[in-house]
Tab-separated table of C-alpha atoms in Angstrom:
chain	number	residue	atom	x	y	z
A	1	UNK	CA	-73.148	-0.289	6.936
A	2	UNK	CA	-76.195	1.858	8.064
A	3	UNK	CA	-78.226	3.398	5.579
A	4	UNK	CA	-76.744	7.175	6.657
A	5	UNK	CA	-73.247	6.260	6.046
A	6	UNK	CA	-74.183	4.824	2.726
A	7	UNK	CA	-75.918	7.825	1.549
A	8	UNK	CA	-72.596	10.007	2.170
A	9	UNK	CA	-70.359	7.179	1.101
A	10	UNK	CA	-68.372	8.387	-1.854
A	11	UNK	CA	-68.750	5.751	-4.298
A	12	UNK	CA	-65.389	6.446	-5.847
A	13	UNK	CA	-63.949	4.718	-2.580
A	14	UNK	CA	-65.347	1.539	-3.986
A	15	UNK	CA	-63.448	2.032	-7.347
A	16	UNK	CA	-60.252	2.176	-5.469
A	17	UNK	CA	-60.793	-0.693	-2.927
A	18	UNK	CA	-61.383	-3.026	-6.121
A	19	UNK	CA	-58.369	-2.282	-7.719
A	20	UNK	CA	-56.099	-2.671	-4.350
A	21	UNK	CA	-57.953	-5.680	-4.041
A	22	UNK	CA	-57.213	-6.916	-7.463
A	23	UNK	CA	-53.791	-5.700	-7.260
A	24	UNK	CA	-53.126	-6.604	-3.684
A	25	UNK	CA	-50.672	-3.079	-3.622
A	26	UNK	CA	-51.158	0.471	-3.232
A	27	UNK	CA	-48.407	1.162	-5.657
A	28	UNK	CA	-49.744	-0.850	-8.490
A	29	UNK	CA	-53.103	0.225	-8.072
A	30	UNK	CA	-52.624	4.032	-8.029
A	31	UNK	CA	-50.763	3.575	-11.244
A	32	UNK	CA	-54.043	1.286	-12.775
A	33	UNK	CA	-55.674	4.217	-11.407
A	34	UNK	CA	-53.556	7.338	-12.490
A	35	UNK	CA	-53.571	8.323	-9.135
A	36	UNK	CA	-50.773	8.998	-6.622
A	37	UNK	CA	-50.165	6.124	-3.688
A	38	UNK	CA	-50.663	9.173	-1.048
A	39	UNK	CA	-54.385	9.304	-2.592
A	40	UNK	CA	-55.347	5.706	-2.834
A	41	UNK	CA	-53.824	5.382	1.325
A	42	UNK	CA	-56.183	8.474	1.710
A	43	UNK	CA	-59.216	6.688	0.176
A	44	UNK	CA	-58.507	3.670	1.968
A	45	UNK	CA	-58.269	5.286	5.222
A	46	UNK	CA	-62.233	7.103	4.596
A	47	UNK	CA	-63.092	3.620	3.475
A	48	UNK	CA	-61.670	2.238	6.895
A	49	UNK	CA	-64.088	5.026	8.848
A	50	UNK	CA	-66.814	3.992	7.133
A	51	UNK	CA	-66.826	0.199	7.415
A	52	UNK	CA	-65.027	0.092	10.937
A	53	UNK	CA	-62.787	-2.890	9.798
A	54	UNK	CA	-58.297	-2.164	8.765
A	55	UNK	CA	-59.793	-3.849	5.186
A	56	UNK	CA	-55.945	-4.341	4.510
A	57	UNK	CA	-52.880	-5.635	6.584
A	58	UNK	CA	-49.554	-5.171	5.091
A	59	UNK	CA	-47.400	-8.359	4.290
A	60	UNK	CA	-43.994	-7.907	2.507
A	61	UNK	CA	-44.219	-6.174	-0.640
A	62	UNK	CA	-48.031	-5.958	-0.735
A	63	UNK	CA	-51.405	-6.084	1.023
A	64	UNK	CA	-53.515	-8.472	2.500
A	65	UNK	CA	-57.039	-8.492	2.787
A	66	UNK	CA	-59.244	-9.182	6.181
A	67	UNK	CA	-61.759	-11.770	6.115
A	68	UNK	CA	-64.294	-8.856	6.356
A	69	UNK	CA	-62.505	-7.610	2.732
A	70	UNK	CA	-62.361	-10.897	1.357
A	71	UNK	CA	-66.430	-11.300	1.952
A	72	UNK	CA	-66.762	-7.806	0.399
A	73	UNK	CA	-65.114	-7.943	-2.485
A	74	UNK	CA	-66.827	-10.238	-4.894
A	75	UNK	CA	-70.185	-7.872	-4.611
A	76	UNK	CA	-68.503	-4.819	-4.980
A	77	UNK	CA	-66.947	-5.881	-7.911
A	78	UNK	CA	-70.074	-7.206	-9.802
A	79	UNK	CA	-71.786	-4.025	-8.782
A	80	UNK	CA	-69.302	-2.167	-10.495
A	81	UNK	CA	-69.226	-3.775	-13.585
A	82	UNK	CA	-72.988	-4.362	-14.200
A	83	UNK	CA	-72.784	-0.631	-13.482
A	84	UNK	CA	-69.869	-0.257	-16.290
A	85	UNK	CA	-71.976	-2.356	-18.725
A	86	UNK	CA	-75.166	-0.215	-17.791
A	87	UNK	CA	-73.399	2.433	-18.663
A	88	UNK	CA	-71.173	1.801	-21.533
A	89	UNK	CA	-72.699	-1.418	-22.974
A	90	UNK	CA	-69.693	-3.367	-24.527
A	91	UNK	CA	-70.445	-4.298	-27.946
A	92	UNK	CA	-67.591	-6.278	-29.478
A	93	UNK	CA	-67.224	-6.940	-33.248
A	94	UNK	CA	-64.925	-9.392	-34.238
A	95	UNK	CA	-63.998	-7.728	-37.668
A	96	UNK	CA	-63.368	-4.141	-36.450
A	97	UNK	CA	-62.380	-4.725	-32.474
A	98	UNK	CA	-58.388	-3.918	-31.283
A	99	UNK	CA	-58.369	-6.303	-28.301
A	100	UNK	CA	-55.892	-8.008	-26.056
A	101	UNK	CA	-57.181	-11.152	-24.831
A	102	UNK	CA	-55.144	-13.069	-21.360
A	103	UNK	CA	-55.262	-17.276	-21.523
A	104	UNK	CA	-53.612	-19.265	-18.607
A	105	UNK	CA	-52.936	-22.543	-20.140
A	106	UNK	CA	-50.644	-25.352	-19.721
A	107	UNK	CA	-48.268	-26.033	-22.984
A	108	UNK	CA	-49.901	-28.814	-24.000
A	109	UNK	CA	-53.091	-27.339	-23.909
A	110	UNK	CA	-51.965	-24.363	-26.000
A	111	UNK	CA	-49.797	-26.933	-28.464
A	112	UNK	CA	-53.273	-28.596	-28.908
A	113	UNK	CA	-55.803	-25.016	-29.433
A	114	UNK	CA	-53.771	-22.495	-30.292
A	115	UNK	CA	-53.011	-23.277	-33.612
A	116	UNK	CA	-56.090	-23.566	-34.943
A	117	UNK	CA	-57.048	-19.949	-32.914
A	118	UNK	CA	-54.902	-18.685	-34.614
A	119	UNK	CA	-56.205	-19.186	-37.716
A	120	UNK	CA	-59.789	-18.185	-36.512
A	121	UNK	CA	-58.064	-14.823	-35.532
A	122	UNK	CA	-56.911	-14.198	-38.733
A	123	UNK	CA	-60.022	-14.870	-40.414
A	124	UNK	CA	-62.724	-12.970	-38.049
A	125	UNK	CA	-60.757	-10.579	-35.929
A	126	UNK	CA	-57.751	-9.335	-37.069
A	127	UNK	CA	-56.917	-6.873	-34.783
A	128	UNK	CA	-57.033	-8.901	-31.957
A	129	UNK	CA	-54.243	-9.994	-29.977
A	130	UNK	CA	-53.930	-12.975	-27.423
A	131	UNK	CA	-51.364	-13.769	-24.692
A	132	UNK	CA	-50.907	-16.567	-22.983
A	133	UNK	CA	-49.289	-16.725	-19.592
A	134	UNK	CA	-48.056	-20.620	-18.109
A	135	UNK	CA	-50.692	-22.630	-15.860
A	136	UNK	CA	-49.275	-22.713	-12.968
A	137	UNK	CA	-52.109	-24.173	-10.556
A	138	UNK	CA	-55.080	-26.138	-10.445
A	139	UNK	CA	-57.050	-23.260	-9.256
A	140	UNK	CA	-56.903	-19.958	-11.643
A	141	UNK	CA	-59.427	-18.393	-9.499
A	142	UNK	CA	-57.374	-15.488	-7.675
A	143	UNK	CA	-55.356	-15.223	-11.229
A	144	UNK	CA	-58.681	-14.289	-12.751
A	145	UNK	CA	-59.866	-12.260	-9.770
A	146	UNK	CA	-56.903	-9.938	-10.127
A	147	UNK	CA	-57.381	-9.635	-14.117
A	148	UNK	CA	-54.316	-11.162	-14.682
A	149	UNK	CA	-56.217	-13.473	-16.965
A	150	UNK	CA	-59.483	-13.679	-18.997
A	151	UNK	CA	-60.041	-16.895	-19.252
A	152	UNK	CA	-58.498	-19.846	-17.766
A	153	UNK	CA	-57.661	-23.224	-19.831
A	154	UNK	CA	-57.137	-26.625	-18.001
A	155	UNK	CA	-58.460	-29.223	-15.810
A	156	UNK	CA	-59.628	-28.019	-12.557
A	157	UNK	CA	-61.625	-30.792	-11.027
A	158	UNK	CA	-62.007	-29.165	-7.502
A	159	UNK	CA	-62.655	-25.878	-8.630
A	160	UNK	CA	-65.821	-27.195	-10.698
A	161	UNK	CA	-66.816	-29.258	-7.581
A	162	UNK	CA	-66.556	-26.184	-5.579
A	163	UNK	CA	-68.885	-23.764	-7.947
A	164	UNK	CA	-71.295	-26.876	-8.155
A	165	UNK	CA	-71.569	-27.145	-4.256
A	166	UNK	CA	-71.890	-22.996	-4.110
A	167	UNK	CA	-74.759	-23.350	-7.106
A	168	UNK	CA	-76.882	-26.321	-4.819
A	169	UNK	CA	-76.518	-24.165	-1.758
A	170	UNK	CA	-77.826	-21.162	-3.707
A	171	UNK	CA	-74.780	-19.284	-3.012
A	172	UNK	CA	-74.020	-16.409	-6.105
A	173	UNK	CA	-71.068	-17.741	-8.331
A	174	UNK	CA	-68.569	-15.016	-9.504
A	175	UNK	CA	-67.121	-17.904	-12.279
A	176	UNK	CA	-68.339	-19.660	-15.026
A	177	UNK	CA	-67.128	-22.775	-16.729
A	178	UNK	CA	-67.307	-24.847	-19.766
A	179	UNK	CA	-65.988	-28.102	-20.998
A	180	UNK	CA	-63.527	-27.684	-24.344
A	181	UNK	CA	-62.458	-31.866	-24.789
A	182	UNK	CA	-62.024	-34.625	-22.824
A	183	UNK	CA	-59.073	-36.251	-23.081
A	184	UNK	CA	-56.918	-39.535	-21.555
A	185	UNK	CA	-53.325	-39.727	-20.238
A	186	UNK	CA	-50.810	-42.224	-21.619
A	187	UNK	CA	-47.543	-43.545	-19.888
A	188	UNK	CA	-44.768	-42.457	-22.499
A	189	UNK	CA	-41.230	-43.724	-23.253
A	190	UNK	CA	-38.312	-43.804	-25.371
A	191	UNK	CA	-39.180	-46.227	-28.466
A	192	UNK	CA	-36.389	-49.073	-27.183
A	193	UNK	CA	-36.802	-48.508	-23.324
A	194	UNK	CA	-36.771	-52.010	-22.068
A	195	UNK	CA	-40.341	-51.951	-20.926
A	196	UNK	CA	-41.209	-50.670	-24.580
A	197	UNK	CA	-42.335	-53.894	-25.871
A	198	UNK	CA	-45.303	-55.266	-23.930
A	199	UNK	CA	-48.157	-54.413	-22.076
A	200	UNK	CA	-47.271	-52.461	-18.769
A	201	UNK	CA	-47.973	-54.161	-15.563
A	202	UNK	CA	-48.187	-52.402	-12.598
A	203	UNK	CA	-45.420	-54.025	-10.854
A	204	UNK	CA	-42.915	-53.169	-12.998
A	205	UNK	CA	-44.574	-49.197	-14.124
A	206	UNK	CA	-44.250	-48.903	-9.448
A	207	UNK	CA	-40.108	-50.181	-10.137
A	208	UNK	CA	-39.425	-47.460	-12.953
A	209	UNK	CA	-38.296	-44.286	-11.797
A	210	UNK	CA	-40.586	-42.103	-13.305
A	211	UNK	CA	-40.364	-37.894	-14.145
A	212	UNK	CA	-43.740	-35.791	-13.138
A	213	UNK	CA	-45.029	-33.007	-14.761
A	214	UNK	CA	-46.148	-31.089	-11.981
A	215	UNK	CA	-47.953	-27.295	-12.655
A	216	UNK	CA	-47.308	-26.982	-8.744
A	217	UNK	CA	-43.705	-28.188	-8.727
A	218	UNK	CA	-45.352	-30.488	-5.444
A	219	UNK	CA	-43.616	-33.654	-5.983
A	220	UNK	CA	-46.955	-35.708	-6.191
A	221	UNK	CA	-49.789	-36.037	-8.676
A	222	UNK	CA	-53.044	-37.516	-9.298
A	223	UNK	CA	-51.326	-40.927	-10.756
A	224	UNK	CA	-49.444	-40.875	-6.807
A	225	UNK	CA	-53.078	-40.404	-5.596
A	226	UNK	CA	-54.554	-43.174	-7.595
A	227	UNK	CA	-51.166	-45.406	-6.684
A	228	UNK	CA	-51.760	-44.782	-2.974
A	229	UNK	CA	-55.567	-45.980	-3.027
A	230	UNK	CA	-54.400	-49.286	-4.273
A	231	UNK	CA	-51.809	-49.276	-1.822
A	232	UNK	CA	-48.545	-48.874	-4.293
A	233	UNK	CA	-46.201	-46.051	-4.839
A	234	UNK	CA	-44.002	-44.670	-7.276
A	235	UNK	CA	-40.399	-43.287	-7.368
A	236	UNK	CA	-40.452	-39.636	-8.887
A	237	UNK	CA	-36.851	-39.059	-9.629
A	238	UNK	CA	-37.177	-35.433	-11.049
A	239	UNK	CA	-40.345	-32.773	-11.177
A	240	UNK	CA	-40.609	-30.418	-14.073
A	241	UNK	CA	-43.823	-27.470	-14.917
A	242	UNK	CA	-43.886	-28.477	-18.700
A	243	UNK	CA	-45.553	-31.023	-20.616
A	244	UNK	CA	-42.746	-30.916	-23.509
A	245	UNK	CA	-40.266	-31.284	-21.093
A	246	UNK	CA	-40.986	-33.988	-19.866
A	247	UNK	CA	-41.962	-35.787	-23.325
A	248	UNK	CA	-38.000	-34.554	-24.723
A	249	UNK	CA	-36.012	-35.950	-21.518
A	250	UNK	CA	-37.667	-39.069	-21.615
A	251	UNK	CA	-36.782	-39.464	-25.441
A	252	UNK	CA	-33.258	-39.693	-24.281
A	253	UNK	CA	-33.456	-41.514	-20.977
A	254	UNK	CA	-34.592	-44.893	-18.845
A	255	UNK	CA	-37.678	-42.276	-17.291
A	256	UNK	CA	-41.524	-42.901	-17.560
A	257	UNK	CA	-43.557	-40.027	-17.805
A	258	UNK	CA	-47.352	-39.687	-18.213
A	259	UNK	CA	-48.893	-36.916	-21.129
A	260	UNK	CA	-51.925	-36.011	-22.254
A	261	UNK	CA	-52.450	-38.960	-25.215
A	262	UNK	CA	-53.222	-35.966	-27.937
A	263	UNK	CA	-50.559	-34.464	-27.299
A	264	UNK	CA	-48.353	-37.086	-28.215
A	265	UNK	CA	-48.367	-36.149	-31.607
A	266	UNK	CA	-47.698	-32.532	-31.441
A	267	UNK	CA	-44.168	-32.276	-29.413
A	268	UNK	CA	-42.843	-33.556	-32.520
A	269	UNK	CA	-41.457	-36.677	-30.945
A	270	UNK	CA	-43.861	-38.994	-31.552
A	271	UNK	CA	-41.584	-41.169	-33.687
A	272	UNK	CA	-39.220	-41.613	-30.675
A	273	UNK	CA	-41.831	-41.958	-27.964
A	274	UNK	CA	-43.501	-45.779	-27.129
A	275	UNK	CA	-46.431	-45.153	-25.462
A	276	UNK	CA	-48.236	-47.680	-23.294
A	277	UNK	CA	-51.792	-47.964	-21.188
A	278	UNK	CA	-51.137	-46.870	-17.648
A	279	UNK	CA	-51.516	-50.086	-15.608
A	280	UNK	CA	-54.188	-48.461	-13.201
A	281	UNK	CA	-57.833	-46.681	-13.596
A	282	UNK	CA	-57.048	-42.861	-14.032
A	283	UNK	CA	-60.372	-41.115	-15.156
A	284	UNK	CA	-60.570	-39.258	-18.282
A	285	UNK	CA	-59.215	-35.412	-18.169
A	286	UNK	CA	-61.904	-32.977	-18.414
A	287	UNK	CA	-60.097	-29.787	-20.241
A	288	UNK	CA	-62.331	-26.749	-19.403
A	289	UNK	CA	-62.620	-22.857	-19.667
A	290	UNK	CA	-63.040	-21.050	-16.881
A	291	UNK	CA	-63.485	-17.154	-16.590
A	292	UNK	CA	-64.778	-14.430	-14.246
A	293	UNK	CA	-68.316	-14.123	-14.636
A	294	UNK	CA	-69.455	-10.065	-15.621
A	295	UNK	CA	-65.749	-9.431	-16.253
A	296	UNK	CA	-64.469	-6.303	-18.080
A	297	UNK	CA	-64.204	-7.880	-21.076
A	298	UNK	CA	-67.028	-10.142	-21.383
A	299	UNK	CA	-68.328	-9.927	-24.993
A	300	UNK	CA	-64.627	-10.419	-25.986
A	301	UNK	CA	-64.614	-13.285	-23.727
A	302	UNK	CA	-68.042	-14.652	-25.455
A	303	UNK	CA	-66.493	-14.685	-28.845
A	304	UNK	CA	-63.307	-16.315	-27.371
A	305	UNK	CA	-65.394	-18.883	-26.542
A	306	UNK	CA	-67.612	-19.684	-29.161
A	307	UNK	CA	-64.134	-19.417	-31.467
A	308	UNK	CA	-62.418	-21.527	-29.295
A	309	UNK	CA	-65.719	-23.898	-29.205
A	310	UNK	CA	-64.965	-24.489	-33.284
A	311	UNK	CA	-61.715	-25.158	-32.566
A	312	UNK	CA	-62.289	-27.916	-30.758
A	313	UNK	CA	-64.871	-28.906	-33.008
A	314	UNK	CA	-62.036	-29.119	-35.725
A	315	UNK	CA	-59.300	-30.474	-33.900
A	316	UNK	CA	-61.706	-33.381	-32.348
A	317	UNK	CA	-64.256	-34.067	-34.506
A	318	UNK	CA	-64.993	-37.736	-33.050
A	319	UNK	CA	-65.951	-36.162	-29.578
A	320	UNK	CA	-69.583	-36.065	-27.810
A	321	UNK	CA	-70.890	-32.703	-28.517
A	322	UNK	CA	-68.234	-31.634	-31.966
């Protein structure tokens, strides 16, 4: 963009092309907006003139953005809101704010914190409310990009590779992470399953027909990934999105499933379930936060954090760092 065009650009174009990015439709973002869809086409089209690329490419219900919008995006947006918090500093106080806070997290995650947020709420901010939506991927990035979410809950290996590679290379991040608990995964059974009653080999775990918890609904997880480096394989019979699920079918059947080890206790089962060491090296499960950095809501988002940081510190007390 040359520096004349700039210097007539109306600025409010930029407001609009954020929104239609976030919402990836005209129609939802004129209503964020409180603007009609004939205006937002209108301020897309001067916004087309002025950059000399379509920005947007329609694709069934919605939008799609160019490559040239994709690159554009993440600077206009953090422009924007350091200009927001420039201009409006957001000050939150626990004890007097009326807030709605988004968390993407898988149900064992949220058996496991929520609780004990709960309780925090009650105590220091009473007037806030939280909602939390289903994990539904490994990578929460495009969920928090659209504001769908505030923060995301979970263990995303290859998105905190990817933000470490962009950090070496200098490249700006737009997210910022931090780790909550580490935790282990256990092979789970009902309490008289015939391989209940000694240690699992890994012959006989690769025989068993096994159920997968699977955020994707792909019919192949990490324990198939660590399986195929050694050569071995599995039979997943059935592929379900929930962690309590999986733990109340296998109470009642001849399936192996693999959970989270704390969250054994908490589906309430635990005095049905056998649980045995997986016959293979997994590595430990890093749980972390993740959230968009400079969002709209980022002193809420601190506190969240630093309440959700005690939480942990209550709930595993034996843990590096508690």
């Amino acid at each position: 963009m040359g520096l004349l065009n700039f210097r007539s650009l109306d600025l409010n174009l930029l407001r609009v092309f954020d929104e239609v990015m976030a919402q990836r439709s005209l129609t939802r973002a004129a209503h964020r907006l409180s603007l009609s869809q004939p205006a937002v086409s209108n301020a897309m089209r001067r916004l087309r003139e002025v950059l000399g690329d379509e920005l947007l490419v329609r694709s069934g219900q919605g939008v799609e953005p160019t490559p040239r919008a994709l690159a554009l995006w993440p600077p206009v947006r953090e422009a924007l809101t350091q200009l927001q918090e420039s201009l409006a500093p957001g000050h939150f106080d626990p004890a007097t704010a009326e807030s709605t806070l988004v968390l993407a997290m898988a149900d064992a995650t949220a058996a496991t914190l929520v609780p004990a947020l709960v309780e925090s709420i009650e105590r220091e901010a009473p007037g806030v409310s939280v909602r939390v939506l289903p994990l539904t991927t490994r990578d929460p990035r495009r969920l928090l990009d659209e504001q769908a979410a505030d923060m995301a809950i979970g263990h995303f290996p290859a998105v905190l590779a990817d933000l470490t590679a962009r950090a070496q290379s200098g490249g700006g991040l737009a997210f910022e992470s931090r780790r909550l608990y580490d935790g282990e995964y256990t092979c789970v059974m009902r309490q008289d399953h015939p391989l209940a009653h000694a240690p699992l080999t890994l012959d006989a775990y690769c025989a068993a027909r096994h159920m997968l918890v699977s955020f994707s609904g792909r019919p192949f997880g990490f324990i198939d990934e660590a399986l195929a480096s050694l050569g071995r394989k599995r039979k997943v019979v059935i592929t379900v999105n929930q962690f309590f699920t999986a733990a109340r079918v296998v109470s009642g059947s001849d399936l192996l499933t693999v959970l989270p080890r704390h969250f054994v206790p908490v589906t309430g089962l635990a005095d049905v379930l056998a649980q045995r060491a997986l016959p293979l090296d997994v590595p430990p499960v890093h749980v972390d936060a993740l959230w968009r950095r400079n969002g709209p809501q980022q002193s809420a988002v601190n506190w969240l954090l630093h309440a959700l940081a005690r939480c942990v510190r209550q709930i595993f007390p034996q843990q590096p760092g508690s």
